[in-house]
Short mmCIF file of C-alpha atoms and ligand atoms in Angstrom, two decimals:
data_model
loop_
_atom_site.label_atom_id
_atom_site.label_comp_id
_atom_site.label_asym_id
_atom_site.label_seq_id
_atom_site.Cartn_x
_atom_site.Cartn_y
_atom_site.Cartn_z
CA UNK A 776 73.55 4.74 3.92
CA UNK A 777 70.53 2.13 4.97
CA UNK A 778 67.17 3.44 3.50
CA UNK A 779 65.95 1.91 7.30
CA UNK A 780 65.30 4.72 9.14
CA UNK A 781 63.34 4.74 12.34
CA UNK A 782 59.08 3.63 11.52
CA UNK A 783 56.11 4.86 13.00
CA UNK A 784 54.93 2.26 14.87
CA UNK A 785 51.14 2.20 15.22
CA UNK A 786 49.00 3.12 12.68
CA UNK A 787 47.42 6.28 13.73
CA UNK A 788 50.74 7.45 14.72
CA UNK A 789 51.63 9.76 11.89
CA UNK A 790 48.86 11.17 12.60
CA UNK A 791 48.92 12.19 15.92
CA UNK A 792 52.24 13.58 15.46
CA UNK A 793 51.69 15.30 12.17
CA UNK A 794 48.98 16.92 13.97
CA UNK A 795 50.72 17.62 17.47
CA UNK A 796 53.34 19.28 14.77
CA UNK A 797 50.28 21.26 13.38
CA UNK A 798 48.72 22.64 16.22
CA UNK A 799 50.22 25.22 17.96
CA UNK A 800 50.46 28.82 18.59
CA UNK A 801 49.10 29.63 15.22
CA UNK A 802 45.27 28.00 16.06
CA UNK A 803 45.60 29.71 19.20
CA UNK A 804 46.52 33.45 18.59
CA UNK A 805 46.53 33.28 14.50
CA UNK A 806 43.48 32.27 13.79
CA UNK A 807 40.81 33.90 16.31
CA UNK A 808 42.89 36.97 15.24
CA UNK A 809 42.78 36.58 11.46
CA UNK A 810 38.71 35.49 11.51
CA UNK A 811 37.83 38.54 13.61
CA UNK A 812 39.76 41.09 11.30
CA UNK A 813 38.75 38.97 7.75
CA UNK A 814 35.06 38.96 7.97
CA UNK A 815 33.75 36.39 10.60
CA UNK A 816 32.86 32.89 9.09
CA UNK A 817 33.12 34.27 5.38
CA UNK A 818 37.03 34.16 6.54
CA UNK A 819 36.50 30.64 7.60
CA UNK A 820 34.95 29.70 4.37
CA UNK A 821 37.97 30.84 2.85
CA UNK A 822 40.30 29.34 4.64
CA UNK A 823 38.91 25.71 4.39
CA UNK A 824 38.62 26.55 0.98
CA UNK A 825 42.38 27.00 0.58
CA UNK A 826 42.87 23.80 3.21
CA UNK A 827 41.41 21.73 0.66
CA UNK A 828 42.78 23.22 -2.34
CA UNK A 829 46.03 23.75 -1.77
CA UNK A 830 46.76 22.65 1.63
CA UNK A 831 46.13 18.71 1.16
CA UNK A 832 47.99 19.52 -2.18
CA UNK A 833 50.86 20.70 -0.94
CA UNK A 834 50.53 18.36 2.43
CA UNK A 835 51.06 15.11 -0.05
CA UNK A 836 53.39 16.17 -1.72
CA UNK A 837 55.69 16.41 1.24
CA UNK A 838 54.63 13.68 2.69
CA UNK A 839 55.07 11.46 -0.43
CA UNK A 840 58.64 13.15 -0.87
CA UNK A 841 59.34 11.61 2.34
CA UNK A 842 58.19 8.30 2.28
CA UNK A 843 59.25 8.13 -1.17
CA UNK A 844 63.07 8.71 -0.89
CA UNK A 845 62.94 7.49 3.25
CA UNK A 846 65.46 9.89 3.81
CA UNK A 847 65.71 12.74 5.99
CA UNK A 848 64.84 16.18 4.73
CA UNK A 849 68.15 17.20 3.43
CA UNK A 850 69.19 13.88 2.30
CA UNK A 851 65.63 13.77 0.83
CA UNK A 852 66.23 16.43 -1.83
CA UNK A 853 69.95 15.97 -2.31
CA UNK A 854 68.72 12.35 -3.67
CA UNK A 855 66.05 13.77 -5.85
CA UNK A 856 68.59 15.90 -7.61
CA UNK A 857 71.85 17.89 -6.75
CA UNK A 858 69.84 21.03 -8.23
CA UNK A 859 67.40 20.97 -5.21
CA UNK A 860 69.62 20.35 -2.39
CA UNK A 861 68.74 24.12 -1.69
CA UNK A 862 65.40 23.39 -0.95
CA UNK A 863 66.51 20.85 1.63
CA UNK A 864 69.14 23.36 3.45
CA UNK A 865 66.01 25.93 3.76
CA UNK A 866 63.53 23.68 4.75
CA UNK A 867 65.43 22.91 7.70
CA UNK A 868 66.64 26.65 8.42
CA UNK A 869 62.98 27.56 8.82
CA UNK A 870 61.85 25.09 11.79
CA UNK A 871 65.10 25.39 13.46
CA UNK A 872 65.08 29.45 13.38
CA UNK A 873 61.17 29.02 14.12
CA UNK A 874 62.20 26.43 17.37
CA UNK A 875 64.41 29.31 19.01
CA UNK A 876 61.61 32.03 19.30
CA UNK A 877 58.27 29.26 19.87
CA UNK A 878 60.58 27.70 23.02
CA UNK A 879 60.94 31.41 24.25
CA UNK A 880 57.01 31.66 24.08
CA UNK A 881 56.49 28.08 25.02
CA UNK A 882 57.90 29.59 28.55
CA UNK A 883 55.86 32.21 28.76
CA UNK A 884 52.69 29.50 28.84
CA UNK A 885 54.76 27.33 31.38
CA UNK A 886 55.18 30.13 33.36
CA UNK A 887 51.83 31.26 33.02
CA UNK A 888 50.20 27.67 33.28
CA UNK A 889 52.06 27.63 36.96
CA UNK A 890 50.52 30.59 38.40
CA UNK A 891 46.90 29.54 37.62
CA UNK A 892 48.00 26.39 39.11
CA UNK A 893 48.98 27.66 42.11
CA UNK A 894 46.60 30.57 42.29
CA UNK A 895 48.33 33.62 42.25
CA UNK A 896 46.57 36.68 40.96
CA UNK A 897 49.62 38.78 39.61
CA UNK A 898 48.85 38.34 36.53
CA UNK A 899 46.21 40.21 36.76
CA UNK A 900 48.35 43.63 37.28
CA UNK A 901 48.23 45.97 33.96
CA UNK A 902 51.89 45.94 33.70
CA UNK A 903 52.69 42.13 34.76
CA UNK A 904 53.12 40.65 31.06
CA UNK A 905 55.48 44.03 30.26
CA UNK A 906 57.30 43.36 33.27
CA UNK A 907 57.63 40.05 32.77
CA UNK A 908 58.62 39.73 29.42
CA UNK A 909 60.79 42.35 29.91
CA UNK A 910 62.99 40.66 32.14
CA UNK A 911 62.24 43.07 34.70
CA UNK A 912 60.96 40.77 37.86
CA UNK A 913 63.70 39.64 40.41
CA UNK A 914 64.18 35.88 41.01
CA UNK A 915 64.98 33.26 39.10
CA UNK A 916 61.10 32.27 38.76
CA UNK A 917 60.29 35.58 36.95
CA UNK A 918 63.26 35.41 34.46
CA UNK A 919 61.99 34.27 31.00
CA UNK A 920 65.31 32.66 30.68
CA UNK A 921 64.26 30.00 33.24
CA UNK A 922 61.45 29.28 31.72
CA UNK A 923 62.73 29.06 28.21
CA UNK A 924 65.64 26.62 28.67
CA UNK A 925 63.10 24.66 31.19
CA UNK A 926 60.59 24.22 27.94
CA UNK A 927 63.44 23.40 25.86
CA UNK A 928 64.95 20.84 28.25
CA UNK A 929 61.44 19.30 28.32
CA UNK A 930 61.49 18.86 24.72
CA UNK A 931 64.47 17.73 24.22
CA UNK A 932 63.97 14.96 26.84
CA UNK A 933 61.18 13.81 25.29
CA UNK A 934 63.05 13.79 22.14
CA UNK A 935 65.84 12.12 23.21
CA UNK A 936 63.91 8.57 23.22
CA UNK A 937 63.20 6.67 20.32
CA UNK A 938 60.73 8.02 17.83
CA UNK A 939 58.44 5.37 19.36
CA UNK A 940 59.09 5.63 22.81
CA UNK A 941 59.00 9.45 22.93
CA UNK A 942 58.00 11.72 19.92
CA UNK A 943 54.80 8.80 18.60
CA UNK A 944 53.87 7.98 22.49
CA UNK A 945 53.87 11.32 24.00
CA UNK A 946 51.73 13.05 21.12
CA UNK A 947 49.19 9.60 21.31
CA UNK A 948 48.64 10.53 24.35
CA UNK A 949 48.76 14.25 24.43
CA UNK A 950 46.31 15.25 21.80
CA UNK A 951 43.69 13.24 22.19
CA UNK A 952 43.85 15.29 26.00
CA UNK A 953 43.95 18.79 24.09
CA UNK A 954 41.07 18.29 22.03
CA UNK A 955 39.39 16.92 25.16
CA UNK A 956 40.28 19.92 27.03
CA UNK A 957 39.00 21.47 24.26
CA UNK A 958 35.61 20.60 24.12
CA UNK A 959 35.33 21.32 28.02
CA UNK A 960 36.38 24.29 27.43
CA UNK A 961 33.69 25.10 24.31
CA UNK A 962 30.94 23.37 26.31
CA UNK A 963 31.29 25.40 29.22
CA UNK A 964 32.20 28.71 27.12
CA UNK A 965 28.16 27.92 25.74
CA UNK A 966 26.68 27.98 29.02
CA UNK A 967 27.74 31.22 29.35
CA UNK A 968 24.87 33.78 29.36
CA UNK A 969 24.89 36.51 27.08
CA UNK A 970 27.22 34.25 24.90
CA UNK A 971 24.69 34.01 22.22
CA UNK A 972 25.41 37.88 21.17
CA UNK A 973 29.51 36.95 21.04
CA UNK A 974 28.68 33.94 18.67
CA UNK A 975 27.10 35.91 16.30
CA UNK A 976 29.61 38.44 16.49
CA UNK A 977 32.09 35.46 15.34
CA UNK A 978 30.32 33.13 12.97
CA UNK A 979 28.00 35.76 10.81
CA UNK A 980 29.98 36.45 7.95
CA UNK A 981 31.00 39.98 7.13
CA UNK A 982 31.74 40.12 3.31
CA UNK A 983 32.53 43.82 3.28
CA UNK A 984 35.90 43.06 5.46
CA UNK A 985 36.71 40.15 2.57
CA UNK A 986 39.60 41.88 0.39
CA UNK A 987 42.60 40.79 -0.65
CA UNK A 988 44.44 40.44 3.12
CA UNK A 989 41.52 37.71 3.73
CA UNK A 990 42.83 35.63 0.93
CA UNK A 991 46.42 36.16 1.62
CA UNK A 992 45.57 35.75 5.70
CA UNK A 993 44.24 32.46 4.98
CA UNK A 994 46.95 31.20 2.40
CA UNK A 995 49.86 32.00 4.99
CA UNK A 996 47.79 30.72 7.58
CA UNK A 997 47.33 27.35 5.94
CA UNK A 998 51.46 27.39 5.79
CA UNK A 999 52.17 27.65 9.20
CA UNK A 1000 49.46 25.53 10.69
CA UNK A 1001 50.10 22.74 8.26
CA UNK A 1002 53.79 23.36 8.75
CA UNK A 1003 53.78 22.86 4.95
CA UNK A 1004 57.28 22.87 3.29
CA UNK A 1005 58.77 23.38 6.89
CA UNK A 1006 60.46 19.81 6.59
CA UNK A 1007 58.28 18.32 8.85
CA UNK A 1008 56.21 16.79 6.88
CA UNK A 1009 59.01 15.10 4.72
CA UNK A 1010 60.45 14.17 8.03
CA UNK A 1011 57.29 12.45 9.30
CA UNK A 1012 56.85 10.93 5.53
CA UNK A 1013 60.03 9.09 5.97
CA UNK A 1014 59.00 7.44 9.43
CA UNK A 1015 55.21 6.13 7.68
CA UNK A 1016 54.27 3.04 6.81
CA UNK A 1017 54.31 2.34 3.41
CA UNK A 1018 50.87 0.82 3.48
CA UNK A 1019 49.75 4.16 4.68
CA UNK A 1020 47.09 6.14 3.03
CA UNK A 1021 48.76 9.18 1.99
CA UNK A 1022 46.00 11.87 0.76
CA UNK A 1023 43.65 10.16 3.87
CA UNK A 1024 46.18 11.03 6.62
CA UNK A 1025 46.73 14.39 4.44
CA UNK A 1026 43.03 14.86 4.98
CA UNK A 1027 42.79 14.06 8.96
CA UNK A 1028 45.92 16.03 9.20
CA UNK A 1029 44.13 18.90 7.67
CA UNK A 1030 40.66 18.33 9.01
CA UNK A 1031 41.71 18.08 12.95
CA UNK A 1032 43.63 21.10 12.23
CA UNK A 1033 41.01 23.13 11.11
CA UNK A 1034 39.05 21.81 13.81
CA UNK A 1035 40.83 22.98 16.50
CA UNK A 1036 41.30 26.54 15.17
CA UNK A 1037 37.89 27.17 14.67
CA UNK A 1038 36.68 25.84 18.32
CA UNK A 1039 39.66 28.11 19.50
CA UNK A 1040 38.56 30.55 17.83
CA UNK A 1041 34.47 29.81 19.17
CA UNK A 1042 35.76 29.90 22.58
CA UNK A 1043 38.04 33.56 22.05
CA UNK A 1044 36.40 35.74 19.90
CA UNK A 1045 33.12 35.82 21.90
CA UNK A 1046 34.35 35.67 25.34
CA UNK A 1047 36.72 38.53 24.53
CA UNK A 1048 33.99 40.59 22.78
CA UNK A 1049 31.27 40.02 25.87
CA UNK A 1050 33.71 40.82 28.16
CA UNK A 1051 34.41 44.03 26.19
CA UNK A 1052 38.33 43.47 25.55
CA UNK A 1053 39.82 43.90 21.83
CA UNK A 1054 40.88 40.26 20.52
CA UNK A 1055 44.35 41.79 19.00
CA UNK A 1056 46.96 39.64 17.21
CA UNK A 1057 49.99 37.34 18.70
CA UNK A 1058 51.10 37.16 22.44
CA UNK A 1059 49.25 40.07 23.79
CA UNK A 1060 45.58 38.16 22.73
CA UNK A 1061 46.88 35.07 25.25
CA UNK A 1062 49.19 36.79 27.92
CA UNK A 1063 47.00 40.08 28.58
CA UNK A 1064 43.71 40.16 27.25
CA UNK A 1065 42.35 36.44 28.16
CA UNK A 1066 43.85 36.24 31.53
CA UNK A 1067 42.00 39.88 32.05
CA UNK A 1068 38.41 38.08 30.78
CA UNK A 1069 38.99 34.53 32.56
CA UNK A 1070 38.97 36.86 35.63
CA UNK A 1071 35.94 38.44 35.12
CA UNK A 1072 34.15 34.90 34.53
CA UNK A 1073 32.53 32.52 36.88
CA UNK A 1074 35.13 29.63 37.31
CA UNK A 1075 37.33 31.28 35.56
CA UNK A 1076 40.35 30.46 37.23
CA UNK A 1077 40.06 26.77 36.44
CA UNK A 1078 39.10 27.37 32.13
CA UNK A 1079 42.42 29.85 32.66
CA UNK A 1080 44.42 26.76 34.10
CA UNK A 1081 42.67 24.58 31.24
CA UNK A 1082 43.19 26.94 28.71
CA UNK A 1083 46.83 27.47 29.74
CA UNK A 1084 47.30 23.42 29.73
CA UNK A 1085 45.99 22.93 26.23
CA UNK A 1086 48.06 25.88 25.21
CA UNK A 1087 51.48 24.17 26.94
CA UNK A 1088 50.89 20.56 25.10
CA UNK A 1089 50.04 22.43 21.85
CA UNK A 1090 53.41 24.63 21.71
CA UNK A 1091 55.14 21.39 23.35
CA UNK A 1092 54.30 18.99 20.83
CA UNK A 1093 54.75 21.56 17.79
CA UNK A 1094 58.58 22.20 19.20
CA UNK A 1095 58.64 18.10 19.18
CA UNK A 1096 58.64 18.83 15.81
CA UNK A 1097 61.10 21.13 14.66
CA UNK A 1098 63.37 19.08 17.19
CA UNK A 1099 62.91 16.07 15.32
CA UNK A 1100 63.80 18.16 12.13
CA UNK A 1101 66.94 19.38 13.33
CA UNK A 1102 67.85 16.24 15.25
CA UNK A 1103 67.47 14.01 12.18
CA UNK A 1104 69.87 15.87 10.58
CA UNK A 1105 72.70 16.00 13.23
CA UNK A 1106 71.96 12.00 13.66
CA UNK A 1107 72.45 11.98 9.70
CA UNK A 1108 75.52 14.03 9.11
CA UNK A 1109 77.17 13.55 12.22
CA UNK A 1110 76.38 9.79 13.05
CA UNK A 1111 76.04 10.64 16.59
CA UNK A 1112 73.37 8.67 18.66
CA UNK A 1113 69.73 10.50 19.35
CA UNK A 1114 70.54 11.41 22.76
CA UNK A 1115 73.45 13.38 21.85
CA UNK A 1116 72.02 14.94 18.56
CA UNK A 1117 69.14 16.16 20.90
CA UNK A 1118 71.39 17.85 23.23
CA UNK A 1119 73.09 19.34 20.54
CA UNK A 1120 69.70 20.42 19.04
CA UNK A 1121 69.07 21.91 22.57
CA UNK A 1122 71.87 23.91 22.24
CA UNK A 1123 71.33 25.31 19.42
CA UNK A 1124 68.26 26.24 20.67
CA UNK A 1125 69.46 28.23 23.26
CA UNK A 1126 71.62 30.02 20.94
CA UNK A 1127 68.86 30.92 18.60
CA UNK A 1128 66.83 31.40 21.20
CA UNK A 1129 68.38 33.84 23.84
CA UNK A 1130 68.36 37.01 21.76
CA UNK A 1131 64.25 36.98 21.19
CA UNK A 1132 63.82 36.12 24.98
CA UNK A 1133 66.26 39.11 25.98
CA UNK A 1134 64.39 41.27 23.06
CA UNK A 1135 61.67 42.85 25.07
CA UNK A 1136 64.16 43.80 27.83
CA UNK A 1137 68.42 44.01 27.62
CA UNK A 1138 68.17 43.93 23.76
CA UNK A 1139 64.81 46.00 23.46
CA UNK A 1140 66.88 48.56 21.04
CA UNK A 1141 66.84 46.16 18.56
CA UNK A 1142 63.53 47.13 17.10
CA UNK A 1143 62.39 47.70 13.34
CA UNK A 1144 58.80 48.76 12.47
CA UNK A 1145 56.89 47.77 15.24
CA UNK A 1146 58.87 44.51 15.38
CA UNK A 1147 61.77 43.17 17.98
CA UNK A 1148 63.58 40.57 17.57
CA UNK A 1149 61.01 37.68 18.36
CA UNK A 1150 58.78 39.22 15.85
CA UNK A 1151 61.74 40.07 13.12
CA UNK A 1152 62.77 36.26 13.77
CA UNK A 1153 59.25 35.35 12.77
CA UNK A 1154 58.83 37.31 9.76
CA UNK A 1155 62.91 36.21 8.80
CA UNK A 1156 61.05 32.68 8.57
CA UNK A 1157 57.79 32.75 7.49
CA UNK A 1158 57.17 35.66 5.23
CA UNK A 1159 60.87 35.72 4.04
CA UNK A 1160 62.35 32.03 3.31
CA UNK A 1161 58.93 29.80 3.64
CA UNK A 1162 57.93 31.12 -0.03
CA UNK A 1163 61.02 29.67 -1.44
CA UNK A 1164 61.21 26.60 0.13
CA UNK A 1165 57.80 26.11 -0.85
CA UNK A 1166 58.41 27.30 -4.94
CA UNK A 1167 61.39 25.25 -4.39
CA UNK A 1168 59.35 21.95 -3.16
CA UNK A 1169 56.87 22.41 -6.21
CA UNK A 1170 59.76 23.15 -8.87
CA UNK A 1171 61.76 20.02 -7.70
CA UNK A 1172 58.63 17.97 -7.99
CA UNK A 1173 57.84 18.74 -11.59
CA UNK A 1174 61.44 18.91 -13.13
CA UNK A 1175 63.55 16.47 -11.04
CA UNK A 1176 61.45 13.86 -8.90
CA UNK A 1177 58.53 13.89 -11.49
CA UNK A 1178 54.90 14.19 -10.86
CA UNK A 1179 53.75 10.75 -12.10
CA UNK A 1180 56.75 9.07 -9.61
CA UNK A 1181 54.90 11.32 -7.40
CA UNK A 1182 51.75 10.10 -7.92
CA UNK A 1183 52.82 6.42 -8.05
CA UNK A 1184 54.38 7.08 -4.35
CA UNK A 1185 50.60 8.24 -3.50
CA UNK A 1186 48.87 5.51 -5.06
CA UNK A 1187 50.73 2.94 -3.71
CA UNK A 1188 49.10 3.00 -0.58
CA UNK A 1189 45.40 4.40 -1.45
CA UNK A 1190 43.81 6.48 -3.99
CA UNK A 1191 44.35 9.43 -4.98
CA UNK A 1192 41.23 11.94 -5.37
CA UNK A 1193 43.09 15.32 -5.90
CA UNK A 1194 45.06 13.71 -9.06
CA UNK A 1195 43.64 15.49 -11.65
CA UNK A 1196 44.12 19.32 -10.00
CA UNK A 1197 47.39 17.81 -8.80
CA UNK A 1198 49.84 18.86 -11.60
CA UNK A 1199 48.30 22.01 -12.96
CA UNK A 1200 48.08 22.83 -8.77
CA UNK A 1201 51.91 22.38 -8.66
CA UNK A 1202 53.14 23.28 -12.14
CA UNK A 1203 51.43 26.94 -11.49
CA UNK A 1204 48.77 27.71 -9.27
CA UNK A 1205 50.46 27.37 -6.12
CA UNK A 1206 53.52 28.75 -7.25
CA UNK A 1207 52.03 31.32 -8.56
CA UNK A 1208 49.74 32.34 -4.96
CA UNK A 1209 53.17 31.64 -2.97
CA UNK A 1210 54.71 34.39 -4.75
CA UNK A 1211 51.46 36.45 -3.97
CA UNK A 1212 52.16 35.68 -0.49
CA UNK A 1213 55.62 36.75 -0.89
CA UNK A 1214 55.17 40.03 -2.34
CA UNK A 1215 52.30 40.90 -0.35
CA UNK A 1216 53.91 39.76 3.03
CA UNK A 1217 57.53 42.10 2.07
CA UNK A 1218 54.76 45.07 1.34
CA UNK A 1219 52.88 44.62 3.72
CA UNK A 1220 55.95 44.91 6.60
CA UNK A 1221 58.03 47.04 4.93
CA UNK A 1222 55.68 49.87 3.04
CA UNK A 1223 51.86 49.17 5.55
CA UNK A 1224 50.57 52.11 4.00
CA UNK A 1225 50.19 50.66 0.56
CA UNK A 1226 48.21 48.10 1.57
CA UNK A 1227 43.99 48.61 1.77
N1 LIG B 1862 52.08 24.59 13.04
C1 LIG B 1862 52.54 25.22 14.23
C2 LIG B 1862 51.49 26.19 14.76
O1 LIG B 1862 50.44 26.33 14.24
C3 LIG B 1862 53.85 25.91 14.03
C4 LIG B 1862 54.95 25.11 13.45
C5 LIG B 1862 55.84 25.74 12.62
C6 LIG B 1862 55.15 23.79 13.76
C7 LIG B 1862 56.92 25.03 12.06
C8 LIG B 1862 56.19 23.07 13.19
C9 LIG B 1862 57.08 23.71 12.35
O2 LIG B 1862 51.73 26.84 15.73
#
């Protein structure tokens, strides 16, 4: 097997794509969601508390696994030791069960994107997201499926290019546009009158809402935005440079990411709040409640066709990378050419996929708990088999690769800052608050009433 697999070509491209990977969904629903029921900014003092403690931690460490071994993640872990080739299988199950349910929602945006481009005020109907979701609408337009193979496709076209020509390109040029579209957004959100009151509301920290949910909130959170120990990192770490700064990029990773959620976060909680709607958690926050505010605003129609852009090229180029994961692997084991491994990525897709996008309408009986399918999908990966891929990353570090190789592979390339919390951060601490996590996350969905 050659240890030359494809490069990063430009030196901010890790970057860019690392953090296309990392923003998504979870800075735009997550996040305003978790700061308005955690305590205002005390919740965002906690969270980029955790972002540097254990996020850039745990961010290096798959990075350097990566870039160490150049392999793919499977391969990656199956070369560290036979013992861990676990870790590799479920760091790959996660972003490909993850890529069936975000392409689902990914359509909902594209579909929603299109109607504020062309004007239509449907939306606006109390029962239009139900409907919709709920495969309920006639014509091919209104079917969910449509749009959920039609984001897929669009990924996996992308995809199909080189890493250079498609995944590095694409995501240079696409998020330096979302965080432009960004800051329009925030400026104009400012000019608002009355706005003053809603800012407040979000940044003045309410320590009486800080309990243990905050701390857990904010640990999870860091997971999925980071799309720590979800393979993509390791993936990414085997295209860099070896000249690279590891902890650096580990740092911009984490710092743009951060960014972006707490803008998003600006530009939500107080427009939802002056506009007296309830900022509630996942797709009903972006499909019901903001397109209900955007209408009562001046201009709002074009920040609701901004808003829904940024929102389409931060699911697209997250699903870039759980593609890439997948594909990597189907290139590796099968020996098939990108192109094909992409279509067969796509399909996959579509099989994971269809059941969460019928789950609000044919296959609505399949509910547990407040949860259908898309949700049950979600918990499956995050709250269920992210904890042991991540135990599993830390445990293969310190018995089989070895933290000093580890810390060589950092090194190399730059300094490294963190190395003195490094191995007592691996060895225990983060274990230890992943399993906290775990424990808390199987309570809290199975038994809510135990939890304060
Ligand atoms: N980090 C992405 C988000 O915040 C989600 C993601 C999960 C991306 C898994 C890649 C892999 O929405």
């Amino acid at each position: 097997m050659s240890e030359c697999g494809p490069k990063f070509k430009s030196k901010r491209g890790f970057i860019w794509v690392a953090t296309g990977s990392a923003v998504g969904l979870g800075n735009l629903w997550r996040f305003p969601y978790l700061v308005n029921q955690c305590g205002g900014a005390a919740f965002i003092f906690v969270y980029i508390l955790c972002l540097i403690v254990f996020g850039i931690v745990l961010a290096v460490t798959d990075i350097a696994i990566g870039r160490k071994t150049g392999k793919t993640v499977i391969r990656a872990f199956l070369d560290i030791s036979k013992k861990y080739r676990w870790v590799g299988y479920i760091s790959v199950l996660i972003p490909l069960i993850i890529s069936g349910y975000y392409c689902v929602i990914g359509g909902w945006i594209f579909k929603y994107l299109t109607i504020y481009a062309t004007g239509s005020s449907d939306i606006l109907n109390n029962d239009y997201y139900e409907s919709f979701i709920s495969c309920s609408m006639d014509g091919i337009f209104n079917s969910p499926i449509f749009w959920f193979i039609l984001f897929a496709l669009i990924a996996t076209i992308v995809m199909s290019f080189n890493i250079n020509k498609g995944l590095e390109k694409v995501s240079m040029i696409a998020m330096p546009l979302l965080l432009c579209i960004l800051v329009v957004i925030a400026l104009f959100v400012l000019t608002i009158p009355g706005i003053g009151e809603g800012l407040s509301y979000y940044f003045i920290p309410d320590i009486n809402k800080i309990n243990a949910k905050t701390f857990i909130g904010a640990f999870g959170q860091m997971f999925y935005s980071l799309s720590i120990a979800m393979g993509v990192l390791v993936t990414f770490g085997s295209y860099m440079d070896k000249n690279e700064d590891i902890e650096k990029s580990a740092f911009i990773l984490g710092g743009i990411d951060c960014f972006v959620s707490v803008i998003t976060g600006m530009i939500i909680v107080p427009l939802v709040h002056i506009y007296n709607e309830t900022v509630i958690s996942g797709s009903g926050l972006m499909f019901y409640v903001l397109p209900r505010v955007f209408a009562q605003m001046e201009f709002g129609h074009i920040i609701g066709l901004l808003f829904f852009l940024l929102a389409s090229i931060a699911a697209l180029t997250s699903v870039f990378s759980m593609v890439e994961v997948g594909m990597s692997i189907f290139t590796e084991i099968f020996g098939i050419k990108r192109e094909i491994s992409a279509f067969l990525n796509l399909f996959v897709i579509f099989l994971i996929g269809i059941s969460p996008c019928l789950g609000y309408g044919p296959l609505s009986f399949v509910y547990f708990e407040g949860s259908y399918i898309l949700e049950m999908m979600d918990f499956f990966a995050n709250t269920l088999l992210l904890p042991f891929s991540a135990i599993g990353t830390c445990m293969c570090v310190v018995h089989a690769l070895k933290i000093e190789n580890l810390v060589k592979e950092v090194k190399s390339s730059g300094p490294f800052r963190l190395e003195r919390i490094y191995s007592p951060m691996i060895k225990y601490v983060a274990p230890f608050f992943i399993s906290l996590i775990f424990i808390f996350g199987v309570i809290q969905n199975f038994f809510p009433s135990v939890i304060i």
